[in-house]
Coordinates of C-alpha atoms and ligand atoms in Angstrom, one line a residue:
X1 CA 97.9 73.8 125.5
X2 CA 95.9 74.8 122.3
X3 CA 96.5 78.0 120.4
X4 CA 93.3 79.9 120.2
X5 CA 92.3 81.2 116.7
X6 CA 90.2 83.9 115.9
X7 CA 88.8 83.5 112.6
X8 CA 87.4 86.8 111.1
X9 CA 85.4 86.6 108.5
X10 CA 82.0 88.3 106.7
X11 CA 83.4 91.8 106.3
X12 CA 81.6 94.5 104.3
X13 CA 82.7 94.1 101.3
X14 CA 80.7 92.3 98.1
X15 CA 82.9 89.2 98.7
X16 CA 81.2 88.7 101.8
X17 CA 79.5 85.1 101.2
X18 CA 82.5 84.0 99.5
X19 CA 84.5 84.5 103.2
X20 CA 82.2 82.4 105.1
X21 CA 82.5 79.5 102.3
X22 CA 86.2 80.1 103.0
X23 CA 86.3 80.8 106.4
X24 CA 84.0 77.4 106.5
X25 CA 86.8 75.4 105.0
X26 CA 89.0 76.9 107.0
X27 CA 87.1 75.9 110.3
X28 CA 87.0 72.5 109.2
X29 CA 90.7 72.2 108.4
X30 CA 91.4 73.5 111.7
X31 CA 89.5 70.8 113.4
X32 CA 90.6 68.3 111.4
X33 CA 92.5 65.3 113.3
X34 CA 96.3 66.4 112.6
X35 CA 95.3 70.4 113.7
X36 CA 92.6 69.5 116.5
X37 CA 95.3 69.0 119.3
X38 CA 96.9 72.2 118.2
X39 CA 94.2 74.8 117.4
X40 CA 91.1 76.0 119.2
X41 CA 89.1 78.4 116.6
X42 CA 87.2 81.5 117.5
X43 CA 85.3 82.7 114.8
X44 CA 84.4 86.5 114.7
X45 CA 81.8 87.4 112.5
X46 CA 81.6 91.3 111.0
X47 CA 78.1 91.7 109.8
X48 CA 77.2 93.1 106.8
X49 CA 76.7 96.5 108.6
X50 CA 80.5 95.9 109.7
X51 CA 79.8 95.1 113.5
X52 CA 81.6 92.4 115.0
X53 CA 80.1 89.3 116.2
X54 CA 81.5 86.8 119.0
X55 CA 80.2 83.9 120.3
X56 CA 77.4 81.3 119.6
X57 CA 75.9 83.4 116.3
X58 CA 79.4 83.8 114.0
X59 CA 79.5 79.2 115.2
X60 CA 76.0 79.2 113.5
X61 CA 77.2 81.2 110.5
X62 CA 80.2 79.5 110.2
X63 CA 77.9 75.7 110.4
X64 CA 75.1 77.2 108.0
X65 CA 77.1 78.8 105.6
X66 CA 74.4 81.3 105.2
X67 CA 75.2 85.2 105.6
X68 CA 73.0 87.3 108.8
X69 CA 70.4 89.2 106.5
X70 CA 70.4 93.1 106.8
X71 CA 67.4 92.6 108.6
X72 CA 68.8 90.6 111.1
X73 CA 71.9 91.9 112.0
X74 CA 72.2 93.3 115.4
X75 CA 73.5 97.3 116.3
X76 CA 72.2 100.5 114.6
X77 CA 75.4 102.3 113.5
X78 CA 78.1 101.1 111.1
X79 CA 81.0 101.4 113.3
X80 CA 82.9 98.7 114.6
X81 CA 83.9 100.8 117.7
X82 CA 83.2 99.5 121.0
X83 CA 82.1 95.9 119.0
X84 CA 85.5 95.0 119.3
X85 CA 86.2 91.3 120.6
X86 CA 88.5 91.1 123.6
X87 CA 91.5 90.7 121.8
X88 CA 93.5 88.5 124.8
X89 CA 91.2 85.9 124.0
X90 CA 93.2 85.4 120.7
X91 CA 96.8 84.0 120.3
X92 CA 96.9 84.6 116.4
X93 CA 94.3 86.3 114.0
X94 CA 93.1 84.5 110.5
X95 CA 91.3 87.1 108.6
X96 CA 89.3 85.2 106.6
X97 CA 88.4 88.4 104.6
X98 CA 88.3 89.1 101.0
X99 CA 87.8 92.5 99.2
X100 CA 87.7 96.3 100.8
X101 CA 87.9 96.0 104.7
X102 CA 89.5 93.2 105.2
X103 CA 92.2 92.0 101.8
X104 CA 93.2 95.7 101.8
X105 CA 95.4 96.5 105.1
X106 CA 92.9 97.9 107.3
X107 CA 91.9 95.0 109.2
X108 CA 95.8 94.5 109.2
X109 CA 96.6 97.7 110.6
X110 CA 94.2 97.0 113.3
X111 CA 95.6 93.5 114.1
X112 CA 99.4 94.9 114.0
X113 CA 98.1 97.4 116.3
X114 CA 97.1 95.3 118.7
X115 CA 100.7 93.4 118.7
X116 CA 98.8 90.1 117.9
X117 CA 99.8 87.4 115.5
X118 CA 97.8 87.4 112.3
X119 CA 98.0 85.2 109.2
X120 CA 98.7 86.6 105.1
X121 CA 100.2 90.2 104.4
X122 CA 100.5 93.1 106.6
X123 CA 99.3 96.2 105.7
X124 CA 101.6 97.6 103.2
X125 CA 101.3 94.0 101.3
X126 CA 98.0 94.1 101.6
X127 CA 96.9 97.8 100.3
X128 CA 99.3 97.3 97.7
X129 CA 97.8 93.6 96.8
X130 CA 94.4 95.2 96.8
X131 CA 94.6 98.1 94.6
X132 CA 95.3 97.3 90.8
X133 CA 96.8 100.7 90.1
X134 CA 99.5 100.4 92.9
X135 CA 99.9 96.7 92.5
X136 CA 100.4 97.9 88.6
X137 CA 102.9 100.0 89.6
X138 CA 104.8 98.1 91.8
X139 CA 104.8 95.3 88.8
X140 CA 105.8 97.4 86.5
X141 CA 108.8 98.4 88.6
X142 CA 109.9 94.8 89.3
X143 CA 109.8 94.5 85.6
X144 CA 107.0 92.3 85.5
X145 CA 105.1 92.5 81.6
X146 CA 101.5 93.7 81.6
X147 CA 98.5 94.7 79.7
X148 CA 98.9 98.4 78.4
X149 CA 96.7 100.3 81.0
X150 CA 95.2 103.7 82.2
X151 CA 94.3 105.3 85.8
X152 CA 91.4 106.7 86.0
X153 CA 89.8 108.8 89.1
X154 CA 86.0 108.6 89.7
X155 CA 86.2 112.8 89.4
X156 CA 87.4 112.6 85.5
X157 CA 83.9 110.6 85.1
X158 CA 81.3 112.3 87.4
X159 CA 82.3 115.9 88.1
X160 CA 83.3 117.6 85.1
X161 CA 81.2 116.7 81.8
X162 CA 84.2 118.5 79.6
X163 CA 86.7 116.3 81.3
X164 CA 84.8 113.0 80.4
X165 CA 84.6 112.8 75.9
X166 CA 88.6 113.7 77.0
X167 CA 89.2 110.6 78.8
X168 CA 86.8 108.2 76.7
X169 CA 88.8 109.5 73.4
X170 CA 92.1 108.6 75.4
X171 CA 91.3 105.3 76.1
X172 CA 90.2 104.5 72.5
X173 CA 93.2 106.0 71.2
X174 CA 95.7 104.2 73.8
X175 CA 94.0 100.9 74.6
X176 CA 91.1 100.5 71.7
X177 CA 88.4 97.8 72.3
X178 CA 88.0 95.4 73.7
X179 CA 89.2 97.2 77.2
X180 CA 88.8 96.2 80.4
X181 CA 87.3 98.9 82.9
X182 CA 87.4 97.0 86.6
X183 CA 87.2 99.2 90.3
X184 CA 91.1 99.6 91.7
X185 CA 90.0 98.0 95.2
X186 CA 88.3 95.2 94.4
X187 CA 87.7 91.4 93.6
X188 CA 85.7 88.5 92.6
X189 CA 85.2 90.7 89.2
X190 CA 82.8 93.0 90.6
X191 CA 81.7 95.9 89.2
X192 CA 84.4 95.1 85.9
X193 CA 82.8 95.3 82.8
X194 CA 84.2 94.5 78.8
X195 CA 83.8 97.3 76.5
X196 CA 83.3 96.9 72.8
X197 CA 82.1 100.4 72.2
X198 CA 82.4 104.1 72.8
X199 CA 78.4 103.6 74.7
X200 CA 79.7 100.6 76.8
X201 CA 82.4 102.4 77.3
X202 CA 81.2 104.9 78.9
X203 CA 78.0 103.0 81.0
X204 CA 81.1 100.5 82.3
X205 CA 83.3 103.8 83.4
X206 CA 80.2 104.9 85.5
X207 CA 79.8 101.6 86.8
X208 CA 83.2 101.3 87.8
X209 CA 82.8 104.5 89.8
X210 CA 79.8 103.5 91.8
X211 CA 82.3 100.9 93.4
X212 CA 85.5 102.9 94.0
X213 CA 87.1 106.3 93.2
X214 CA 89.7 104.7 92.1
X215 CA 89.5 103.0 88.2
X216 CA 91.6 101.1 85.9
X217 CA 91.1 100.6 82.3
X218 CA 93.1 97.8 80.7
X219 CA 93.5 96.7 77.4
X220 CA 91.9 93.5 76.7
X221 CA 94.2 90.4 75.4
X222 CA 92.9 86.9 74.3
X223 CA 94.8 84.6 76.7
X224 CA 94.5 81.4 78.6
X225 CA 94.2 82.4 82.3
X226 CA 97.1 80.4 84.6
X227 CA 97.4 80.6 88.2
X228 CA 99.8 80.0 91.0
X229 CA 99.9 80.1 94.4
X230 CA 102.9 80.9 96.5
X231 CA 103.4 80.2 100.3
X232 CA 106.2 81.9 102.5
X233 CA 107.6 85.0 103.9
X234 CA 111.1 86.7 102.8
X235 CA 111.8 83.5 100.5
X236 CA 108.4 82.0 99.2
X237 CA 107.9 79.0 97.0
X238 CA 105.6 79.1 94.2
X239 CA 103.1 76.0 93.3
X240 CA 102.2 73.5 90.2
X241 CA 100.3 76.1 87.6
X242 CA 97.0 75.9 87.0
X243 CA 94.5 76.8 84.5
X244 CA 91.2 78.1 84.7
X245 CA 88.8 77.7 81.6
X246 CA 85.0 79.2 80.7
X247 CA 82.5 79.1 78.3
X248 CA 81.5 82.9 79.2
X249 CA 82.9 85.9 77.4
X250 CA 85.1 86.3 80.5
X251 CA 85.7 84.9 83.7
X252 CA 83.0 87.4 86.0
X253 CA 81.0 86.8 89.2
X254 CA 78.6 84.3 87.9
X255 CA 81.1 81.9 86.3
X256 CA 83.3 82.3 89.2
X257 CA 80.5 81.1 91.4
X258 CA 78.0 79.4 89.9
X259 CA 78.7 75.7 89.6
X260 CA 80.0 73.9 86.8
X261 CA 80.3 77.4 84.7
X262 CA 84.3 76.9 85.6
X263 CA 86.6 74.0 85.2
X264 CA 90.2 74.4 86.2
X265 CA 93.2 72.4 85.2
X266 CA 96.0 71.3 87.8
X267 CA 98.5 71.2 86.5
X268 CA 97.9 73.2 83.8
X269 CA 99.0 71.9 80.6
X270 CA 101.7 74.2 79.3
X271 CA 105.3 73.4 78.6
X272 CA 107.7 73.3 81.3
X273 CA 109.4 76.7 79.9
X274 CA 105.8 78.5 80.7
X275 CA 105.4 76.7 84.0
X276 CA 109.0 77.8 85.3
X277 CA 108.4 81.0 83.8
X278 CA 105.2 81.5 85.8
X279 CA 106.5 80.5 89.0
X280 CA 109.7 82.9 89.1
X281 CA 107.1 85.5 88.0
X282 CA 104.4 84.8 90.8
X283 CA 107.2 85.0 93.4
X284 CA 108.9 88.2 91.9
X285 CA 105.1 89.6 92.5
X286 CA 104.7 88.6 96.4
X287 CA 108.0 90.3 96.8
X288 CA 107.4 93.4 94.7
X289 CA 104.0 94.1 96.5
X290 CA 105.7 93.0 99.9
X291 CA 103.1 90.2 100.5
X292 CA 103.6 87.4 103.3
X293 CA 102.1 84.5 104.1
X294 CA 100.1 83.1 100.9
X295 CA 99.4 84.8 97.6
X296 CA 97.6 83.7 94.4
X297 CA 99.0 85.3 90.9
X298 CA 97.1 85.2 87.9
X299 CA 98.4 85.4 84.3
X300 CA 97.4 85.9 81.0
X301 CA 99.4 83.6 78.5
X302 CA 98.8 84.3 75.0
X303 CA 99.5 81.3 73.3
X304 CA 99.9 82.5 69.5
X305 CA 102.8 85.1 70.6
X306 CA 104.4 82.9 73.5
X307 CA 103.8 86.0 75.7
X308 CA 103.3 85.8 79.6
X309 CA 101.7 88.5 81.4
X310 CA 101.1 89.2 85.1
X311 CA 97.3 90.1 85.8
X312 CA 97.4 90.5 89.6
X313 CA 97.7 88.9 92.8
X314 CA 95.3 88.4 95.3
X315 CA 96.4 88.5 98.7
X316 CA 93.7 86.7 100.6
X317 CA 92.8 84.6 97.6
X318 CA 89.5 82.5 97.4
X319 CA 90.3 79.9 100.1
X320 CA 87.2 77.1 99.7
X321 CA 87.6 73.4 99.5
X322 CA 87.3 73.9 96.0
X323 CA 89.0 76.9 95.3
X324 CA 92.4 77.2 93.3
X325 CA 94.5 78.0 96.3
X326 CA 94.3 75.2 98.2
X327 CA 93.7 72.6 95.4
X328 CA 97.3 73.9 93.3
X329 CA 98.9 73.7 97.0
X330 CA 97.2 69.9 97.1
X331 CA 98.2 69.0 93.5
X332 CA 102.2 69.3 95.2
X333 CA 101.2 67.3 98.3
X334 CA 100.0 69.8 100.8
X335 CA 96.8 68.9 102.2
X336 CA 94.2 71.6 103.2
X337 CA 94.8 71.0 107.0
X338 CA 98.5 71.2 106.5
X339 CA 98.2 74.2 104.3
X340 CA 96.6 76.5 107.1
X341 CA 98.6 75.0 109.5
X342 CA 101.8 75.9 107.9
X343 CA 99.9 79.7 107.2
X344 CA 99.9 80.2 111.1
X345 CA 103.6 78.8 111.3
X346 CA 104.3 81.4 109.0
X347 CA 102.3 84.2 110.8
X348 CA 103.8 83.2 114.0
X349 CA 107.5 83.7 112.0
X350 CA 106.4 87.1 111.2
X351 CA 105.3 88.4 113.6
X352 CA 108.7 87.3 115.5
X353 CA 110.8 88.9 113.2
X354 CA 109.2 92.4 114.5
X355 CA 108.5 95.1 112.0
Ligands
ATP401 P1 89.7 87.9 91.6 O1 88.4 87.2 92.0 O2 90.7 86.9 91.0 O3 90.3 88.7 92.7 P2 89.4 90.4 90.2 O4 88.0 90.9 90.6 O5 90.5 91.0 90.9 O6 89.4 88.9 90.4 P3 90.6 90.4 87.6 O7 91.3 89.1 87.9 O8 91.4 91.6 87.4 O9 89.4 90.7 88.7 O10 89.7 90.2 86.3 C1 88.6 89.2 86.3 C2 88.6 88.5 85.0 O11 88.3 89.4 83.9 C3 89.9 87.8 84.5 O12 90.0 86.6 85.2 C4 89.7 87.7 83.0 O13 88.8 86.7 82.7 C5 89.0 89.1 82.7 N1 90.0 90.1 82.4 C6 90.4 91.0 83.2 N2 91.3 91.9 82.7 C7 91.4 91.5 81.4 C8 92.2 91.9 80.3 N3 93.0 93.0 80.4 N4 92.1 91.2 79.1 C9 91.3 90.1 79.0 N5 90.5 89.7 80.0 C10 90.6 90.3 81.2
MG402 MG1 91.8 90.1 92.3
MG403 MG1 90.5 88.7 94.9
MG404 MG1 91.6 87.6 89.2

């Protein structure tokens, strides 16, 4: 008999259109010859509005690639509540879901709820993964090096006008320019912003809060930016490195999606040292956030000091024919269909081992 898969994907978040490019892939790979005996896919679709979607329209989505328009999506309120799919039709969940809602533990705790099966992190994994000043934390506490960086809360910057000159003098004193000022629970380099200046400073710190109560302010390094991808549960395995490069002042929403702005490198051409160094790294960060299933870690290597620092992981990372993922994963011999195969092996593994 085949397993039945319910592929989520959409979700509310800003990442929406890049979940049904992945959840496409994903789709495909599933009915691909080795995995069409095995797997039946049911794709779920949660609207922009954050209704589900079962059926012949998420099918249509998932063959068009194109997103249901506000205009078009179906329901009035915003609640998912009594949209939910029957959940027996399902022998393991793929949430196809990047960003808020969906990368961040909540569709987790639903699914672990429900006692089903479901691929990637749970929800401690997950929340951790998604918000940069935990994941920081956690990091920091593994002992894994870092930009200098400062937490900021959405009331320092809206509420209190005396509290504001405070903070933007803090951040020039302890991280200068150029700094990084990025949402906690995000991706896909929404709503982040480089400042040069005490003005775009300030106009990227009430940015930043438009997308999240939660902020983080970095200090900005010239690096080359190096990747891997690690695959497992309690012991994971880390993949070849690779190495994203840009001809835009840093690597935001455009060059990430706009075609040709981005080339990557696999592998990566750094010296065995930085490569090892990277993989015991990337898997020291699955385990410090508690993540399961797959994981992508990003680096910053600054080449003139030899330094290596941990950016952050992504827990449901971009998971498109052409994204990194799936492609470092290929470059050691693991094709896309065997890749998601072996991420519901791994989700059936967990969910065995209870708790
Ligand atoms: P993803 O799509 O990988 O989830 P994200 O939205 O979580 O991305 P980051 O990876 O934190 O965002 O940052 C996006 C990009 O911004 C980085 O790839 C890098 O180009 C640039 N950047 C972020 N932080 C720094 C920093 N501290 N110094 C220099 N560049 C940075
Ligand atoms: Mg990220
Ligand atoms: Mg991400
Ligand atoms: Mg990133």
């Amino acid at each position: 008999t085949t397993m039945r898969i319910g592929l989520l994907f959409g979700g509310r978040s800003g990442e929406h259109e890049v979940s049904i490019s992945s959840a496409r892939a994903i789709a495909r790979a599933l009915a691909a010859e080795e995995n069409a005996s095995k797997y039946e896919v049911l794709p779920f679709y949660i609207q922009k509005n954050g209704r589900w979607l079962s059926g012949t329209l998420p099918q249509q989505i998932l063959a068009s690639g194109k997103p249901l328009e506000i205009e078009e999506q179906t329901g009035q309120d915003d609640s998912p509540a009594g949209q939910f799919p029957n959940f027996n039709a399902v022998d393991v969940w793929f949430p196809v879901l990047h960003g808020p809602n969906g990368e961040d533990g909540t569709v987790q705790g639903l699914l672990k709820l429900m006692q089903v099966p479901f691929v990637g992190s749970g929800v401690l994994g997950s929340a951790i993964g998604m918000d940069k000043i935990a994941m920081k934390m956690a990091f920091a506490q593994a002992g894994l090096p870092q930009v200098k960086y400062i937490a900021v809360n959405r009331s320092e910057i809206w509420s209190n006008p005396c509290v504001f000159p405070k903070l933007c003098d803090k951040i020039e004193a302890d991280l200068g320019y150029p700094c990084f000022v990025k949402p906690a629970n995000l991706g896909s380099s929404v709503g982040i912003s480089k400042a040069r200046s005490r003005a775009e400073l300030e106009a990227a710190l009430d940015s930043a809060a438009s997308y999240d109560r939660r902020i983080i302010v970095e200090a900005g390094v010239v690096a080359r930016e190096l990747e891997c991808a690690v695959l497992g549960n309690d012991n994971p395995k880390a993949s070849t490195v690779g190495e994203i490069t840009f001809q835009s002042d840093f690597y935001d929403y455009e060059t990430k999606y706009t075609l040709g702005q981005a080339d990557c490198s696999i592998p990566a051409k750094v010296s065995s040292a930085i490569v090892s160094q990277i993989q015991e790294m990337a898997v020291q960060a699955f385990l410090a956030v508690d993540a399961a299933g797959l994981a992508r870690v990003d680096f910053f290597y600054i080449e003139s000091t030899g330094e290596v620092l941990i950016n952050e992981i992504n827990t449901f990372p971009g998971f498109t024919a052409t994204s990194m993922y799936p492609q470092m994963w290929a470059a050691d011999g693991i094709s896309f269909p065997e890749l998601v195969d072996r991420l519901i092996q791994l989700a059936l593994e967990r969910h065995g081992e209870k708790g």
